mmCIF file of C-alpha atoms and ligand atoms in Angstrom:
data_model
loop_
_atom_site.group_PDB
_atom_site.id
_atom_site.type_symbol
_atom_site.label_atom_id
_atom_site.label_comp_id
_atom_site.label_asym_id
_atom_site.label_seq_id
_atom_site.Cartn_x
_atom_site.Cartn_y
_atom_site.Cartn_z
ATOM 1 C CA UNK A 1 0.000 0.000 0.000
ATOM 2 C CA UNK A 2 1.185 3.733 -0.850
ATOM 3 C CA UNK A 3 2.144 6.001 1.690
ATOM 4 C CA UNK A 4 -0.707 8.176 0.398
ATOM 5 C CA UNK A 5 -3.264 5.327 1.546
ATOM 6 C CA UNK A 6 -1.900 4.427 4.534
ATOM 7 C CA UNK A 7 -1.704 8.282 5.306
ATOM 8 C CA UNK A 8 -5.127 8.731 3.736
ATOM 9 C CA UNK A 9 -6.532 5.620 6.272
ATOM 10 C CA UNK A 10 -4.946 6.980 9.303
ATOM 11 C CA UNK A 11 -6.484 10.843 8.785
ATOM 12 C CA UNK A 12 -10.160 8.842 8.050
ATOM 13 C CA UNK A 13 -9.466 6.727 11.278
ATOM 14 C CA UNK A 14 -8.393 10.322 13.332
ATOM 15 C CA UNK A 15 -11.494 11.819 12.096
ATOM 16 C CA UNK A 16 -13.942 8.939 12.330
ATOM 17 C CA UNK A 17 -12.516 9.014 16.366
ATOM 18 C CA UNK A 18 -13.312 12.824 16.750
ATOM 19 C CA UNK A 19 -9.313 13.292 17.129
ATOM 20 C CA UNK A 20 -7.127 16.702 15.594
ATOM 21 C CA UNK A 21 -6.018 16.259 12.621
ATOM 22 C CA UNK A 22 -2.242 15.513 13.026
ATOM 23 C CA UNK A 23 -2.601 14.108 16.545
ATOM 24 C CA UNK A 24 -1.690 10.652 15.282
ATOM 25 C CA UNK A 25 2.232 10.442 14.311
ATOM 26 C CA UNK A 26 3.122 7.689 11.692
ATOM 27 C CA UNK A 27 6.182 5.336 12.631
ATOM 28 C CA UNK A 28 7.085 3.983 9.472
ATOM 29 C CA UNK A 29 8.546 0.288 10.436
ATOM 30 C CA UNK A 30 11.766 0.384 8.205
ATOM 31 C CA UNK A 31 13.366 -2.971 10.086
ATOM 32 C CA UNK A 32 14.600 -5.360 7.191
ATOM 33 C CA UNK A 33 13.718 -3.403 4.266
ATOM 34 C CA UNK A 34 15.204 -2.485 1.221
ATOM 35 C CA UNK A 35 16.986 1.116 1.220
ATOM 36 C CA UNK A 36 15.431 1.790 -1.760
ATOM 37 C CA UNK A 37 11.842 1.530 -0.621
ATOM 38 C CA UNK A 38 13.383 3.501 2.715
ATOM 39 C CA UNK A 39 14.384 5.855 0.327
ATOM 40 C CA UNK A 40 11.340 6.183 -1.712
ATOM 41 C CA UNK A 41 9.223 7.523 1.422
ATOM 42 C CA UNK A 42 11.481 9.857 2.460
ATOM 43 C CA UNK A 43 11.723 11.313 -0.765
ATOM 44 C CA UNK A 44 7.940 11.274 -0.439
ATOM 45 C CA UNK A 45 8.498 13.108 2.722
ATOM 46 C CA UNK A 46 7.410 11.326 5.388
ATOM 47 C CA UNK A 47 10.099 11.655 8.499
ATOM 48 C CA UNK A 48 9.543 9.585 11.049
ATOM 49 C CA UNK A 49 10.684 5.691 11.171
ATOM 50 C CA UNK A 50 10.899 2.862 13.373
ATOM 51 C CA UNK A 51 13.615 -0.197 14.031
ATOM 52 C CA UNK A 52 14.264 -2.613 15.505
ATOM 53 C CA UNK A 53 17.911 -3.296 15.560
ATOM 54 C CA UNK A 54 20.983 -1.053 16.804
ATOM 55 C CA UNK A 55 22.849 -2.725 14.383
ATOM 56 C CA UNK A 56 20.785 -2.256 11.153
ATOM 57 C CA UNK A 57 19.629 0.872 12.031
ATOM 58 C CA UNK A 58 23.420 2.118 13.361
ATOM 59 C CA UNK A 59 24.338 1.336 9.701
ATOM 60 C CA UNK A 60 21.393 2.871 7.445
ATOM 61 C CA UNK A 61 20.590 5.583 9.210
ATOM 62 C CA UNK A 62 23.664 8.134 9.366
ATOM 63 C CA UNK A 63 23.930 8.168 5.363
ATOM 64 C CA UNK A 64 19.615 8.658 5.054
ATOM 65 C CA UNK A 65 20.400 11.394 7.554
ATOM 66 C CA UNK A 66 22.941 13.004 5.794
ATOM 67 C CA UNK A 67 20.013 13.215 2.679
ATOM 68 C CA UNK A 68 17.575 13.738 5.022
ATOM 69 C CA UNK A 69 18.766 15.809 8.133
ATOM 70 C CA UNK A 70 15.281 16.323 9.918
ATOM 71 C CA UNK A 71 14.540 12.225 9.587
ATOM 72 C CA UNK A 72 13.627 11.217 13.384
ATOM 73 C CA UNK A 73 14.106 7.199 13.880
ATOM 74 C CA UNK A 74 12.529 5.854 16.650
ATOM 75 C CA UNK A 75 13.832 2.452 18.604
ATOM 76 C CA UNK A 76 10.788 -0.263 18.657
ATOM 77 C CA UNK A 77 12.948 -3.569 19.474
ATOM 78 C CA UNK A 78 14.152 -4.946 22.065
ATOM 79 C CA UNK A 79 17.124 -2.975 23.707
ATOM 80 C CA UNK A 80 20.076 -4.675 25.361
ATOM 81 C CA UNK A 81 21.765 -2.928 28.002
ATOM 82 C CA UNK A 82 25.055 -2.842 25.888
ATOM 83 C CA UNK A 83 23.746 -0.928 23.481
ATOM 84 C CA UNK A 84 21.997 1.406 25.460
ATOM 85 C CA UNK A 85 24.955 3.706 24.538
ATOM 86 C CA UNK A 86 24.783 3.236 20.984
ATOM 87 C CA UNK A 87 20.918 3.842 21.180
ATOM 88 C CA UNK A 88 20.708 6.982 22.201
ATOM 89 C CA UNK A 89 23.095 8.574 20.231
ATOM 90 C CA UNK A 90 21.369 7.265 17.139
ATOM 91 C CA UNK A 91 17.171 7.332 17.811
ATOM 92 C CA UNK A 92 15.231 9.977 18.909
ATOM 93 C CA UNK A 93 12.858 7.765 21.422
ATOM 94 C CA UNK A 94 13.082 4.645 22.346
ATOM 95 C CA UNK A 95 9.723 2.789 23.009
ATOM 96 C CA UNK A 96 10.887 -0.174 24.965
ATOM 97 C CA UNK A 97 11.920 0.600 28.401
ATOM 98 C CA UNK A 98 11.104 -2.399 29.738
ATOM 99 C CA UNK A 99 12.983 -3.226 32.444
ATOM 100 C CA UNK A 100 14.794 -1.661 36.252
ATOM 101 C CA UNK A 101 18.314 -2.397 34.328
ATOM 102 C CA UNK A 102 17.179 -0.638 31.231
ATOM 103 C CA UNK A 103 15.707 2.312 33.603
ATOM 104 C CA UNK A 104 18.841 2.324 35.319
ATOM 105 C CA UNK A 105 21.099 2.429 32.159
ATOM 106 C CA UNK A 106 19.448 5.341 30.214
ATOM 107 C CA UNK A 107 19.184 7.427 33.280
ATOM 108 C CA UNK A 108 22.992 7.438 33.634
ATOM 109 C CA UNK A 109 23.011 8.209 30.126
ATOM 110 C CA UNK A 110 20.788 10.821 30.295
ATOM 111 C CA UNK A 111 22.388 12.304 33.009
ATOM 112 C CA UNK A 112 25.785 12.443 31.532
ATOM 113 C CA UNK A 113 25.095 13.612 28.398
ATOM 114 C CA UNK A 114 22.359 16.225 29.312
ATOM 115 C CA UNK A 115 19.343 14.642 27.082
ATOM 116 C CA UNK A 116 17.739 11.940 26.749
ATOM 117 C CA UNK A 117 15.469 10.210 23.615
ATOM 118 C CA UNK A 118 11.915 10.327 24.210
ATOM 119 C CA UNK A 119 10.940 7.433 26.341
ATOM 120 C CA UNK A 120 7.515 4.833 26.161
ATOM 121 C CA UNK A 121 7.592 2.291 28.836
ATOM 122 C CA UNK A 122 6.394 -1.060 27.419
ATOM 123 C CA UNK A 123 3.962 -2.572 28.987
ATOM 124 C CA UNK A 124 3.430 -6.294 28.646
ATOM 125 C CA UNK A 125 -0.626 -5.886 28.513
ATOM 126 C CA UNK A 126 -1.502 -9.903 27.913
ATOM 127 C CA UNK A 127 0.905 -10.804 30.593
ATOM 128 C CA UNK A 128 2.489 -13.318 28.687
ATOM 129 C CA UNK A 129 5.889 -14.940 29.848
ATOM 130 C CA UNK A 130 8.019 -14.976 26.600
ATOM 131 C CA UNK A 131 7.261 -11.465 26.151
ATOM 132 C CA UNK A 132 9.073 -8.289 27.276
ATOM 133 C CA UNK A 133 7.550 -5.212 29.264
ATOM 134 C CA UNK A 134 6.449 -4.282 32.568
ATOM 135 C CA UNK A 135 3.346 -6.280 34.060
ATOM 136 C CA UNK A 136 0.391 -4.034 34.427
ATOM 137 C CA UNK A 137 0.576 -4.316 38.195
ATOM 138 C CA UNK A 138 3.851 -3.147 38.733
ATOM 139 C CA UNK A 139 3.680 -0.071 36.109
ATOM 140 C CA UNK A 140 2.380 2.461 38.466
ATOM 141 C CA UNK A 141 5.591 1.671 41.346
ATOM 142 C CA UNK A 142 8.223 1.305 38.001
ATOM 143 C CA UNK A 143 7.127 4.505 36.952
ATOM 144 C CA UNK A 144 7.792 5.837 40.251
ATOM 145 C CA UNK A 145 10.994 4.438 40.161
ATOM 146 C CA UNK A 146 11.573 6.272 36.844
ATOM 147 C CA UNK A 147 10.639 9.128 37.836
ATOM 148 C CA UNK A 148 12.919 8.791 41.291
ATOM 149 C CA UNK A 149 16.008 8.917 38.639
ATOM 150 C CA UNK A 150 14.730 11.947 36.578
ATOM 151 C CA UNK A 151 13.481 9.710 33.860
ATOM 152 C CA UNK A 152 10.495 11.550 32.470
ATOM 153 C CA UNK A 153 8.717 8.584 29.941
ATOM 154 C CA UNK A 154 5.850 10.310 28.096
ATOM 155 C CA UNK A 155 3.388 7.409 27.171
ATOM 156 C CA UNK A 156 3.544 4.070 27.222
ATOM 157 C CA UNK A 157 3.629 0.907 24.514
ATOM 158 C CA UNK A 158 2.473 -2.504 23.987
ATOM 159 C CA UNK A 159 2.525 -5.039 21.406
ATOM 160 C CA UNK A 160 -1.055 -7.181 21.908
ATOM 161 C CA UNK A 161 -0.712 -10.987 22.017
ATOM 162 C CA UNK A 162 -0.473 -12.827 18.745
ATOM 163 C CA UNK A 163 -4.449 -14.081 17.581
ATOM 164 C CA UNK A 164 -6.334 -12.117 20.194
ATOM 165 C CA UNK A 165 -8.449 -8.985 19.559
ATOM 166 C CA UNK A 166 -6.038 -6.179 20.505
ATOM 167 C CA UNK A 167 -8.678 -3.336 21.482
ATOM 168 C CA UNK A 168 -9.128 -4.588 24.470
ATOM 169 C CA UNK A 169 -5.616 -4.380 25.324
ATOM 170 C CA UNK A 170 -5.424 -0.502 23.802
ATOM 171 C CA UNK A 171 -8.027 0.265 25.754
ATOM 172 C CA UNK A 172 -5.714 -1.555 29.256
ATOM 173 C CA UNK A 173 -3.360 0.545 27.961
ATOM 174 C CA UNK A 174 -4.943 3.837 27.147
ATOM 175 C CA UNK A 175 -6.070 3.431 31.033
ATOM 176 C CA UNK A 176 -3.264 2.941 32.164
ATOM 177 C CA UNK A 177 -1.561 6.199 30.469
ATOM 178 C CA UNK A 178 -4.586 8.424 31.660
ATOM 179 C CA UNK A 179 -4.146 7.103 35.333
ATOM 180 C CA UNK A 180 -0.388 7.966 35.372
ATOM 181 C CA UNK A 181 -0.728 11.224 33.524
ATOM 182 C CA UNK A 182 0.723 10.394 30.172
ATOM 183 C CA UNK A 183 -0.143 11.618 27.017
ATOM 184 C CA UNK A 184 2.021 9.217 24.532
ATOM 185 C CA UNK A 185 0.242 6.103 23.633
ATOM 186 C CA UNK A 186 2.373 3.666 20.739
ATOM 187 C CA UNK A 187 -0.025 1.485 19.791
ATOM 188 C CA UNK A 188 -1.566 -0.224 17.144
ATOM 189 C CA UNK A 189 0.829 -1.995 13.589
ATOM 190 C CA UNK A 190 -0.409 -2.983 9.629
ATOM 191 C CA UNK A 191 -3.024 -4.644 11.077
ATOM 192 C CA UNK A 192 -4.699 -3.019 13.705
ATOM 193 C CA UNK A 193 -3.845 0.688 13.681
ATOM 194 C CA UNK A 194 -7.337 2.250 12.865
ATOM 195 C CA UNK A 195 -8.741 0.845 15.481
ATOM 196 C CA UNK A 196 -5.661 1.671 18.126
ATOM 197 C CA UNK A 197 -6.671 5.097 16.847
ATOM 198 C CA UNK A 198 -10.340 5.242 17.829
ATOM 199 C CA UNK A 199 -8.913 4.273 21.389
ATOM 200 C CA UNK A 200 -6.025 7.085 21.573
ATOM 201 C CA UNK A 201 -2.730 6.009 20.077
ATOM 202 C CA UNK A 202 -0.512 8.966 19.463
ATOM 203 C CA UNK A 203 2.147 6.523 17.604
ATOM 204 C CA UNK A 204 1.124 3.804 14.900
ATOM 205 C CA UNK A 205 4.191 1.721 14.033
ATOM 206 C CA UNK A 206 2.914 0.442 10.418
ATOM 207 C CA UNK A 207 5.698 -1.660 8.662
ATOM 208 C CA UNK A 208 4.509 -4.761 5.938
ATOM 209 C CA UNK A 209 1.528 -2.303 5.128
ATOM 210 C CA UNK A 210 3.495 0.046 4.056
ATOM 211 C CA UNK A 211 6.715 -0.998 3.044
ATOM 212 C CA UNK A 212 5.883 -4.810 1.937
ATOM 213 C CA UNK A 213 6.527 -8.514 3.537
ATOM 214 C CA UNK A 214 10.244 -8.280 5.178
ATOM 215 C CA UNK A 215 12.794 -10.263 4.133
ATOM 216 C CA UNK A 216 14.549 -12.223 7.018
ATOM 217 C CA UNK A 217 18.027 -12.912 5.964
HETATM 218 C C1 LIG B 301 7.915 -4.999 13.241
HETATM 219 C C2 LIG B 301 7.136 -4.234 14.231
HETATM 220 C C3 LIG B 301 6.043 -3.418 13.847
HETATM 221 C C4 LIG B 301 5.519 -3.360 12.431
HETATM 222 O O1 LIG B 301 4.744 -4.482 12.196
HETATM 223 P P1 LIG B 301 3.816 -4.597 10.882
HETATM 224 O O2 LIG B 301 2.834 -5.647 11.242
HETATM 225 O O3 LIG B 301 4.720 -4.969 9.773
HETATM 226 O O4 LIG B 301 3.179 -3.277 10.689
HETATM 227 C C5 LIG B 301 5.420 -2.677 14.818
HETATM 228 N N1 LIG B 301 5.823 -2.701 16.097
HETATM 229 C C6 LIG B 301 6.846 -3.466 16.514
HETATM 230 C C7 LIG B 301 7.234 -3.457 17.936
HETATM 231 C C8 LIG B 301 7.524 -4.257 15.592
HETATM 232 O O5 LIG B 301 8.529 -5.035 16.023
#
């Protein structure tokens, strides 16, 4: 699908919830695809992207910058601690904090260099075992604990378990922001992002959708 649909679907789906126009950001999902279809929708102009890898991303990104200086890239994969470093010198937010040792890491970082990326706490909504994030009943005190280190997160993120509805856990989610006073909500992928709109995301991460199948080397 063009980036014109997808764009076209997500200001339908903004409207249809009532929502400003614009109040949705698109995170195109860049992991494992060909530079030249990278390429193609930034010379399109759309700006903002989403990986999964330090690796892959560490080596696209600074030549697509150079292009395209104003290009945000936004960290959706799992982070190891040794790369923490790496990570925040190369994305502008990282959406999975989701972990004390992660929280730990990034606030050193942040501290020593003066900024940090923006920050979504994942939250591990289905409360399944294989899968990263903070369970729902210990977000409120790691948030805290966040917080206690002068990490400021601004929204939260979850990836829905594989074959269930996902609104229900948007909506988990969505409550789970508003109790805690945060605005940012990533939520909702190729599949499911209209209706992760109608229940507040602020960040769809569409990849296959937009981009294609990905090819796993
Ligand atoms: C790969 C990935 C996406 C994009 O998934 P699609 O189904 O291709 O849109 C979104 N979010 C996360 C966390 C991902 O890893």
């Amino acid at each position: 699908m063009s980036l014109t649909e997808i764009r076209t679907r997500l200001a339908a789906a903004t409207a249809a919830a009532g929502r400003a126009p614009g109040s949705v950001t698109l995170l195109a999902v860049s992991k494992l695809q060909p530079d030249e279809k990278v390429l193609a929708v930034l010379r399109a102009g759309h700006r903002v992207f989403g990986e999964n890898y330090v690796q892959e991303a560490a080596g696209k990104w600074p030549g697509f910058r150079a292009e395209f200086p104003d290009a945000a890239v936004h960290m959706i994969g799992p982070l190891q601690t040794n790369k923490a470093k790496q990570a925040v010198e190369l994305f502008d937010a990282v959406h999975t904090l989701d972990r004390p040792s992660l929280a730990d890491k990034l606030a050193k970082l942040a501290q020593a260099r003066g900024s940090s990326p923006d920050l979504f706490v994942q939250v591990n909504t289905g409360s399944e075992p294989q899968k990263a994030g903070i369970l729902p009943e210990a977000l409120d005190a790691f948030l805290k604990d966040c917080r206690a280190m002068d990490l400021t997160p601004m929204g939260l993120m979850c990836i829905p378990p594989e074959g269930e509805d996902s609104a229900p856990h948007f909506r988990q989610l969505a409550g789970m922001a508003a109790r805690n006073g945060l605005t940012g909500l990533s939520m909702g992928m190729s599949g499911d992002f209209e209706s992760a709109i109608a229940l507040g995301a602020t960040h769809v991460r569409v990849g296959s959708a937009l981009f294609g199948a990905r090819s796993y080397v």
